[in-house]
Amino acid sequence: MLDIRWMRENQPALAEAMVKLNDVDAPWQLALQLDGERRNLLQQGEKLREERNAGSKQIGALFREKKAAEANALKQRMSQIGDEISQIDEELRRVDGALHDAMMRIPNLPDPDVPVAPDEEGNVVLTQWGDMPKFDFTPLPHWDLGTQLDIIDFERGVAAAGSRAYFLKGAGARLQRVLSNWFLDIHINEHGFTEVYPPMMVRGHAMEGTGNLPKFGDNLYRDAEEDYWFIPTAEVSVTNLHRDEILEPGTLPLNYVASTPCFRREKMSAGKDVRGIKRVHQFQKVEMVKFVEPAAGRDELEKLTRAAEVLLERLDLPYRRVAIATGDLSFVASIKYDLEVWAAGCQEWLEVSSCSLFRDFQARRANIRYRPREGARPEFVYTLNGSGLALPRVIIALMENYQQADGSIKLPEVLDSYLGGELEIR
């Protein structure tokens, strides 16, 4: 959520930002209109309360002076004022609700360094690492490899759960578990993250806090009877870990990491990437979340992104860092880098991590603050998150890039101790 005071004072900059984001329908003008109405109502209510307080004192004095007629007339006016205050309070509740809804639908402001472009065609490749794998045979896509090796079962997945469902079996299921543990261990032991096991279902206010609601409700799974929402990423649960808190001086930065299943309806991607496990309704992901002081935001974004890149480099998977353009930027991010890994069978770059800085956008929604020093006034923290990493697409890249001519897969040596020396899938 944006700072309403900043919005009042910077309307031209706000309008320009919405154009850059290709979100000209964002209700920022409605929000400012409602903000004006709200302030007017508060002023009217305050004046009436002052008049009522003063009148109440006068009534007693008038009765003591035996001026009953004047006192009764004033009592009647006080009753009228009470009705007017009730009407203002009712209108204020309506305006507050409408203002809150409008503010929840206004996206974050893009950082000045974000490339300006209307869509993903304007994304910029910043760096590329690693050599593309070379084969003396035609590499197979993972859906063929997985079926031949009996480590991915698509038919039974669809039979059990419908489209975009699958079973990982044997060495496939083990590989996902091993990768998840390996990712966690590196983040914890080398990058200073604290592991958490968060709820997989949250209340609506938690989704609102991270910006998933109200805008993206159609893309989320929900138990409507009890108002539980299934998380699309651990970011939702972990960011709300400090909801409505004031963090004490010296607490920041806080670094958390979690491995969870993620649930997404993928309505917005209907018809895209339907083969294999590239885009599915349920998948496993390791997620990093940071709470930091505002001045450290950009440095922490670089640390976060490097923590994800290190994993790809140790797996010797070719990848590139992509700066996301304004028109492709997520609703909540002020700046975002995608890490895309090369998959030799699909012959395409697959996103395995999105690393984002949100500034205080999420913190305002979830009311997460900190004290810069003892006795200081609380300020909103900056939040960041990034995948570290998303398992299905890393598995795709490992299968396709490390496949051999006989159809087997030789996994990288860095996983040897986690796989007990069983680096070959046949």
Coordinates of C-alpha atoms in Angstrom, one line a residue:
M1 CA 0.0 0.0 0.0
L2 CA 1.3 3.4 -0.9
D3 CA 1.6 6.3 1.6
I4 CA -1.6 8.4 1.2
R5 CA 0.3 11.6 2.2
W6 CA 2.8 11.0 -0.5
M7 CA 0.0 10.5 -3.0
R8 CA -1.7 13.8 -2.0
E9 CA 1.6 15.7 -2.6
N10 CA 2.9 14.0 -5.7
Q11 CA -0.1 13.4 -8.0
P12 CA 1.8 14.1 -11.3
A13 CA 4.5 11.6 -10.3
L14 CA 1.8 9.1 -9.3
A15 CA 0.0 9.4 -12.6
E16 CA 3.3 9.0 -14.5
A17 CA 4.1 5.8 -12.5
M18 CA 0.7 4.3 -13.4
V19 CA 1.4 4.9 -17.1
K20 CA 4.8 3.3 -16.8
L21 CA 3.2 0.3 -15.1
N22 CA 0.6 0.0 -17.8
D23 CA -2.0 0.2 -15.1
V24 CA -4.0 3.3 -16.0
D25 CA -7.1 1.8 -14.4
A26 CA -5.6 1.7 -10.9
P27 CA -8.0 3.7 -8.7
W28 CA -5.6 6.3 -7.3
Q29 CA -7.8 9.2 -8.3
L30 CA -10.8 7.6 -6.5
A31 CA -8.6 7.0 -3.5
L32 CA -7.6 10.6 -3.3
Q33 CA -11.2 11.7 -3.7
L34 CA -12.3 9.4 -0.9
D35 CA -9.4 10.6 1.2
G36 CA -10.7 14.2 0.8
E37 CA -14.2 13.1 1.8
R38 CA -12.8 11.3 4.8
R39 CA -10.9 14.3 6.1
N40 CA -13.9 16.5 5.6
L41 CA -16.1 14.1 7.5
L42 CA -13.6 13.9 10.3
Q43 CA -13.5 17.8 10.5
Q44 CA -17.3 18.0 10.6
G45 CA -17.5 15.3 13.3
E46 CA -14.9 17.1 15.4
K47 CA -16.7 20.4 15.2
L48 CA -20.0 18.9 16.2
R49 CA -18.4 17.1 19.1
E50 CA -16.8 20.3 20.3
E51 CA -20.2 22.0 20.0
R52 CA -21.9 19.2 21.9
N53 CA -19.3 19.3 24.7
A54 CA -19.6 23.0 25.1
G55 CA -23.4 22.8 25.0
S56 CA -23.5 20.1 27.6
K57 CA -21.7 22.4 30.0
Q58 CA -24.0 25.3 29.2
I59 CA -27.1 23.2 29.9
G60 CA -26.2 22.7 33.6
A61 CA -25.4 26.4 34.0
L62 CA -28.7 27.4 32.5
F63 CA -30.7 25.1 34.8
R64 CA -28.8 26.5 37.7
E65 CA -29.7 30.0 36.6
K66 CA -33.3 28.8 36.3
K67 CA -33.4 29.4 32.6
A68 CA -35.3 26.2 31.8
A69 CA -36.6 27.3 28.4
E70 CA -33.2 28.0 27.1
A71 CA -31.8 24.9 28.7
N72 CA -34.5 22.7 27.1
A73 CA -33.9 24.3 23.7
L74 CA -30.2 23.6 24.0
K75 CA -30.9 20.0 25.0
Q76 CA -33.0 19.6 21.9
R77 CA -30.0 21.0 19.8
M78 CA -27.7 18.5 21.6
S79 CA -30.0 15.7 20.6
Q80 CA -30.0 16.9 17.0
I81 CA -26.2 17.1 17.1
G82 CA -26.0 13.5 18.3
D83 CA -28.1 12.4 15.3
E84 CA -25.8 14.3 13.0
I85 CA -22.7 12.8 14.5
S86 CA -24.2 9.3 14.1
Q87 CA -24.9 10.0 10.4
I88 CA -21.4 11.3 9.9
D89 CA -19.9 8.2 11.7
E90 CA -22.0 5.9 9.5
E91 CA -20.8 7.8 6.3
L92 CA -17.3 7.7 7.6
R93 CA -17.4 3.9 7.9
R94 CA -18.6 3.7 4.3
V95 CA -15.9 6.0 3.1
D96 CA -13.2 4.2 5.1
G97 CA -14.2 0.9 3.6
A98 CA -14.2 2.3 0.0
L99 CA -10.9 4.0 0.6
H100 CA -9.3 0.9 2.0
D101 CA -10.5 -1.1 -1.0
A102 CA -9.2 1.5 -3.5
M103 CA -5.8 1.7 -1.8
M104 CA -5.5 -2.1 -1.9
R105 CA -5.9 -2.0 -5.7
I106 CA -3.1 0.5 -6.4
P107 CA 0.2 -1.1 -7.4
N108 CA 3.6 -0.3 -5.9
L109 CA 5.7 2.5 -7.5
P110 CA 8.6 1.3 -9.8
D111 CA 12.2 2.0 -8.8
P112 CA 13.9 4.5 -11.1
D113 CA 16.3 1.7 -12.3
V114 CA 13.4 -0.4 -13.6
P115 CA 13.4 -0.5 -17.5
V116 CA 10.4 1.3 -18.8
A117 CA 8.4 -0.7 -21.4
P118 CA 4.8 -1.7 -21.8
D119 CA 5.2 -5.5 -21.5
E120 CA 7.7 -8.4 -21.1
E121 CA 9.3 -7.6 -24.4
G122 CA 11.1 -4.7 -22.6
N123 CA 12.7 -7.0 -20.0
V124 CA 16.5 -6.7 -20.1
V125 CA 19.1 -9.5 -19.7
L126 CA 21.7 -8.1 -17.3
T127 CA 24.1 -11.0 -17.0
Q128 CA 24.4 -14.6 -18.3
W129 CA 26.4 -17.3 -16.6
G130 CA 27.6 -20.8 -17.7
D131 CA 28.1 -22.6 -21.0
M132 CA 25.2 -24.0 -22.9
P133 CA 25.3 -27.9 -22.9
K134 CA 26.3 -29.6 -26.1
F135 CA 25.1 -33.0 -27.3
D136 CA 26.1 -35.4 -30.0
F137 CA 22.4 -36.5 -30.0
T138 CA 19.1 -34.7 -30.0
P139 CA 18.2 -34.0 -26.3
L140 CA 14.8 -35.0 -25.2
P141 CA 12.3 -32.8 -23.2
H142 CA 11.7 -33.8 -19.6
W143 CA 8.2 -35.1 -20.3
D144 CA 9.7 -37.8 -22.5
L145 CA 12.7 -38.5 -20.2
G146 CA 10.5 -38.6 -17.1
T147 CA 8.2 -41.1 -18.7
Q148 CA 10.9 -43.3 -20.1
L149 CA 12.8 -43.4 -16.7
D150 CA 9.5 -43.9 -14.8
I151 CA 10.2 -40.9 -12.5
I152 CA 7.3 -38.7 -13.6
D153 CA 3.8 -40.2 -14.2
F154 CA 1.6 -37.7 -16.0
E155 CA -1.3 -40.1 -16.8
R156 CA -1.9 -41.2 -13.3
G157 CA -1.5 -37.6 -12.1
V158 CA -4.2 -36.4 -14.4
A159 CA -6.4 -39.4 -13.4
A160 CA -6.1 -38.4 -9.7
A161 CA -6.2 -34.7 -9.8
G162 CA -7.0 -33.4 -13.3
S163 CA -5.0 -31.3 -15.8
R164 CA -1.5 -30.1 -14.8
A165 CA -1.1 -32.8 -12.2
Y166 CA 1.6 -35.4 -12.0
F167 CA 3.3 -37.9 -9.7
L168 CA 7.0 -37.8 -9.0
K169 CA 8.2 -41.4 -8.4
G170 CA 11.3 -43.1 -7.2
A171 CA 14.4 -41.2 -8.2
G172 CA 12.2 -38.2 -9.3
A173 CA 10.6 -37.8 -5.9
R174 CA 13.9 -38.3 -4.2
L175 CA 15.6 -35.7 -6.3
Q176 CA 13.0 -33.1 -5.3
R177 CA 13.5 -33.9 -1.6
V178 CA 17.2 -33.8 -1.9
L179 CA 17.3 -30.5 -3.8
S180 CA 14.9 -28.9 -1.3
N181 CA 17.1 -30.0 1.7
W182 CA 20.3 -28.9 -0.1
F183 CA 18.9 -25.5 -0.9
L184 CA 17.8 -25.0 2.7
D185 CA 21.1 -26.1 4.1
I186 CA 23.1 -23.6 2.0
H187 CA 20.7 -20.7 2.8
I188 CA 20.9 -21.5 6.5
N189 CA 24.6 -22.4 6.9
E190 CA 26.1 -20.0 4.4
H191 CA 23.7 -17.1 4.0
G192 CA 22.4 -16.6 7.5
F193 CA 18.7 -17.5 7.0
T194 CA 16.5 -19.0 9.7
E195 CA 14.3 -21.9 8.6
V196 CA 10.6 -21.7 9.4
Y197 CA 7.8 -24.2 8.8
P198 CA 4.9 -21.9 8.1
P199 CA 1.1 -22.5 7.7
M200 CA 0.1 -23.6 4.2
M201 CA -3.4 -22.1 4.7
V202 CA -3.9 -18.5 5.9
R203 CA -6.7 -16.0 6.5
G204 CA -7.7 -13.4 3.9
H205 CA -5.9 -10.6 5.8
A206 CA -2.6 -12.4 5.3
M207 CA -3.1 -12.6 1.6
E208 CA -4.1 -8.9 1.6
G209 CA -0.9 -8.1 3.5
T210 CA 1.4 -9.4 0.8
G211 CA -0.7 -8.0 -2.1
N212 CA -2.3 -11.2 -3.3
L213 CA -5.8 -9.9 -2.4
P214 CA -7.9 -8.3 -3.6
K215 CA -6.4 -8.1 -7.0
F216 CA -5.5 -11.8 -7.6
G217 CA -8.3 -13.6 -5.8
D218 CA -9.3 -15.5 -8.9
N219 CA -5.9 -17.1 -9.2
L220 CA -5.9 -18.5 -5.6
Y221 CA -7.4 -21.6 -4.1
R222 CA -9.8 -21.0 -1.2
D223 CA -11.8 -22.9 1.5
A224 CA -14.7 -20.4 1.5
E225 CA -16.5 -21.9 4.4
E226 CA -13.8 -21.2 6.9
D227 CA -12.0 -18.3 5.0
Y228 CA -8.8 -20.2 4.5
W229 CA -6.6 -19.4 1.5
F230 CA -4.0 -21.9 0.2
I231 CA -0.6 -20.1 -0.2
P232 CA 0.7 -19.5 -3.7
T233 CA 4.1 -19.1 -2.1
A234 CA 5.6 -19.3 1.4
E235 CA 6.1 -15.5 1.1
V236 CA 2.5 -15.0 2.2
S237 CA 2.9 -16.9 5.5
V238 CA 6.4 -15.8 6.3
T239 CA 5.8 -12.1 5.6
N240 CA 2.9 -12.2 8.0
L241 CA 5.1 -13.7 10.7
H242 CA 5.7 -10.2 12.1
R243 CA 2.2 -8.7 11.2
D244 CA 1.2 -5.9 13.5
E245 CA 4.6 -5.9 15.3
I246 CA 7.1 -3.2 16.1
L247 CA 10.6 -4.7 15.9
E248 CA 13.1 -3.4 18.4
P249 CA 16.3 -1.6 17.6
G250 CA 19.1 -4.0 16.4
T251 CA 16.6 -6.6 15.2
L252 CA 17.0 -6.1 11.5
P253 CA 17.8 -7.6 9.1
L254 CA 15.7 -10.7 9.6
N255 CA 16.2 -13.5 7.1
Y256 CA 13.8 -16.4 6.8
V257 CA 13.7 -19.4 4.5
A258 CA 11.0 -22.0 4.1
S259 CA 10.2 -25.0 1.9
T260 CA 6.5 -25.5 1.1
P261 CA 4.1 -26.6 -1.5
C262 CA 2.6 -23.8 -3.5
F263 CA -0.9 -23.7 -4.9
R264 CA -1.9 -21.6 -7.9
R265 CA -4.9 -21.9 -10.2
E266 CA -3.0 -20.6 -13.2
K267 CA -6.1 -19.1 -14.7
M268 CA -4.1 -16.3 -16.3
S269 CA -1.9 -18.8 -18.1
A270 CA -4.6 -20.9 -19.7
G271 CA -3.3 -22.7 -22.8
K272 CA 0.4 -21.9 -22.0
D273 CA 3.1 -24.4 -21.1
V274 CA 0.7 -27.2 -20.8
R275 CA 3.3 -30.0 -21.4
G276 CA 5.3 -31.4 -18.6
I277 CA 5.8 -29.8 -15.2
K278 CA 6.7 -26.2 -16.3
R279 CA 3.5 -24.6 -15.1
V280 CA 1.3 -26.6 -12.7
H281 CA -1.3 -26.0 -9.9
Q282 CA 0.9 -27.5 -7.1
F283 CA 4.6 -27.4 -6.8
Q284 CA 7.4 -27.3 -4.2
K285 CA 9.5 -24.2 -3.7
V286 CA 12.1 -22.9 -1.3
E287 CA 11.4 -19.3 -0.5
M288 CA 13.6 -16.5 1.1
V289 CA 12.0 -13.5 2.9
K290 CA 13.9 -10.5 4.3
F291 CA 12.8 -7.7 6.7
V292 CA 15.4 -4.9 6.5
E293 CA 15.9 -1.2 7.2
P294 CA 15.0 1.1 4.2
A295 CA 18.6 2.3 3.6
A296 CA 19.7 -1.3 3.1
G297 CA 17.0 -2.3 0.6
R298 CA 19.0 -2.3 -2.6
D299 CA 22.0 -4.0 -1.0
E300 CA 19.8 -6.7 0.4
L301 CA 18.2 -7.3 -3.0
E302 CA 21.6 -8.0 -4.4
K303 CA 22.4 -10.4 -1.5
L304 CA 19.1 -12.1 -2.0
T305 CA 19.6 -12.5 -5.7
R306 CA 23.1 -13.8 -5.3
A307 CA 21.9 -16.4 -2.7
A308 CA 19.7 -17.9 -5.5
E309 CA 22.4 -17.6 -8.2
V310 CA 24.9 -19.5 -6.1
L311 CA 22.7 -22.5 -6.2
L312 CA 22.5 -22.5 -10.0
E313 CA 26.2 -22.0 -10.3
R314 CA 27.0 -25.0 -8.0
L315 CA 24.6 -27.1 -10.1
D316 CA 26.4 -25.8 -13.2
L317 CA 23.2 -24.8 -14.8
P318 CA 23.4 -22.0 -17.4
Y319 CA 21.3 -19.1 -16.3
R320 CA 20.7 -15.4 -16.9
R321 CA 19.6 -12.5 -14.7
V322 CA 16.7 -10.5 -16.2
A323 CA 15.6 -7.0 -15.1
I324 CA 11.8 -6.9 -15.3
A325 CA 10.3 -4.0 -17.1
T326 CA 7.6 -1.7 -15.7
G327 CA 4.8 -3.2 -17.8
D328 CA 5.7 -6.7 -16.6
L329 CA 6.5 -5.8 -13.0
S330 CA 4.4 -7.6 -10.3
F331 CA 1.7 -5.7 -8.5
V332 CA 3.8 -5.4 -5.3
A333 CA 7.4 -5.1 -6.5
S334 CA 9.3 -1.9 -6.9
I335 CA 12.1 -3.7 -8.7
K336 CA 12.5 -7.3 -9.6
Y337 CA 15.1 -9.6 -11.1
D338 CA 14.1 -13.0 -12.6
L339 CA 16.6 -15.8 -12.8
E340 CA 16.1 -18.0 -15.9
V341 CA 17.7 -21.3 -16.4
W342 CA 18.4 -22.9 -19.7
A343 CA 16.6 -26.2 -20.4
A344 CA 18.2 -28.1 -23.4
G345 CA 15.3 -30.4 -24.2
C346 CA 12.6 -27.7 -24.1
Q347 CA 15.0 -25.3 -25.8
E348 CA 13.9 -22.4 -23.7
W349 CA 14.8 -20.3 -20.7
L350 CA 12.7 -21.1 -17.6
E351 CA 12.2 -18.8 -14.7
V352 CA 13.4 -20.5 -11.5
S353 CA 13.5 -17.5 -9.2
S354 CA 12.0 -14.0 -8.9
C355 CA 13.8 -11.7 -6.5
S356 CA 11.9 -8.6 -5.5
L357 CA 12.2 -5.5 -3.3
F358 CA 8.9 -4.2 -2.1
R359 CA 10.1 -1.2 -0.1
D360 CA 7.4 -0.5 2.6
F361 CA 4.5 -1.5 0.3
Q362 CA 3.8 -4.9 2.1
A363 CA 4.8 -3.5 5.5
R364 CA 2.1 -0.8 5.3
R365 CA -0.6 -3.5 4.4
A366 CA 0.5 -5.8 7.2
N367 CA 1.5 -3.1 9.6
I368 CA 5.1 -4.2 10.2
R369 CA 7.3 -1.5 11.8
Y370 CA 10.6 -1.2 13.6
R371 CA 12.4 1.3 15.8
P372 CA 15.6 2.7 14.3
R373 CA 16.9 3.4 17.8
E374 CA 15.7 3.4 21.4
G375 CA 12.8 5.8 21.9
A376 CA 12.5 6.5 18.2
R377 CA 9.2 6.7 16.4
P378 CA 8.4 3.4 14.7
E379 CA 8.9 3.3 10.9
F380 CA 7.8 0.8 8.3
V381 CA 10.3 -1.9 7.4
Y382 CA 11.3 -2.8 3.9
T383 CA 10.4 -6.4 2.8
L384 CA 12.0 -8.6 0.1
N385 CA 11.5 -12.1 -1.2
G386 CA 13.0 -14.5 -3.7
S387 CA 12.7 -18.1 -4.8
G388 CA 15.7 -20.1 -3.7
L389 CA 14.7 -22.1 -5.8
A390 CA 11.5 -23.3 -7.5
L391 CA 11.9 -27.1 -7.7
P392 CA 10.0 -28.2 -10.8
R393 CA 11.9 -26.1 -13.2
V394 CA 15.3 -26.8 -11.6
I395 CA 14.4 -30.5 -12.0
I396 CA 13.6 -29.9 -15.6
A397 CA 16.9 -28.2 -16.2
L398 CA 18.9 -31.0 -14.4
M399 CA 17.1 -33.7 -16.4
E400 CA 17.4 -32.1 -19.8
N401 CA 20.9 -30.6 -19.4
Y402 CA 22.4 -33.7 -17.8
Q403 CA 20.8 -36.3 -20.0
Q404 CA 23.0 -38.9 -21.7
A405 CA 22.7 -40.6 -25.1
D406 CA 21.4 -43.8 -23.6
G407 CA 18.5 -41.9 -22.0
S408 CA 20.0 -41.9 -18.5
I409 CA 20.7 -38.8 -16.4
K410 CA 24.0 -38.1 -14.7
L411 CA 23.5 -35.6 -11.9
P412 CA 26.1 -33.0 -10.7
E413 CA 28.8 -34.1 -8.3
V414 CA 27.7 -31.4 -5.8
L415 CA 24.7 -33.5 -4.8
D416 CA 26.8 -36.7 -4.2
S417 CA 26.6 -36.7 -0.4
Y418 CA 22.9 -36.0 -0.5
L419 CA 22.2 -38.8 -2.9
G420 CA 24.5 -41.3 -1.2
G421 CA 26.7 -41.5 -4.3
E422 CA 23.8 -42.5 -6.6
L423 CA 24.2 -39.7 -9.2
E424 CA 22.8 -41.7 -12.1
I425 CA 19.2 -42.1 -12.9
R426 CA 18.5 -45.1 -15.2

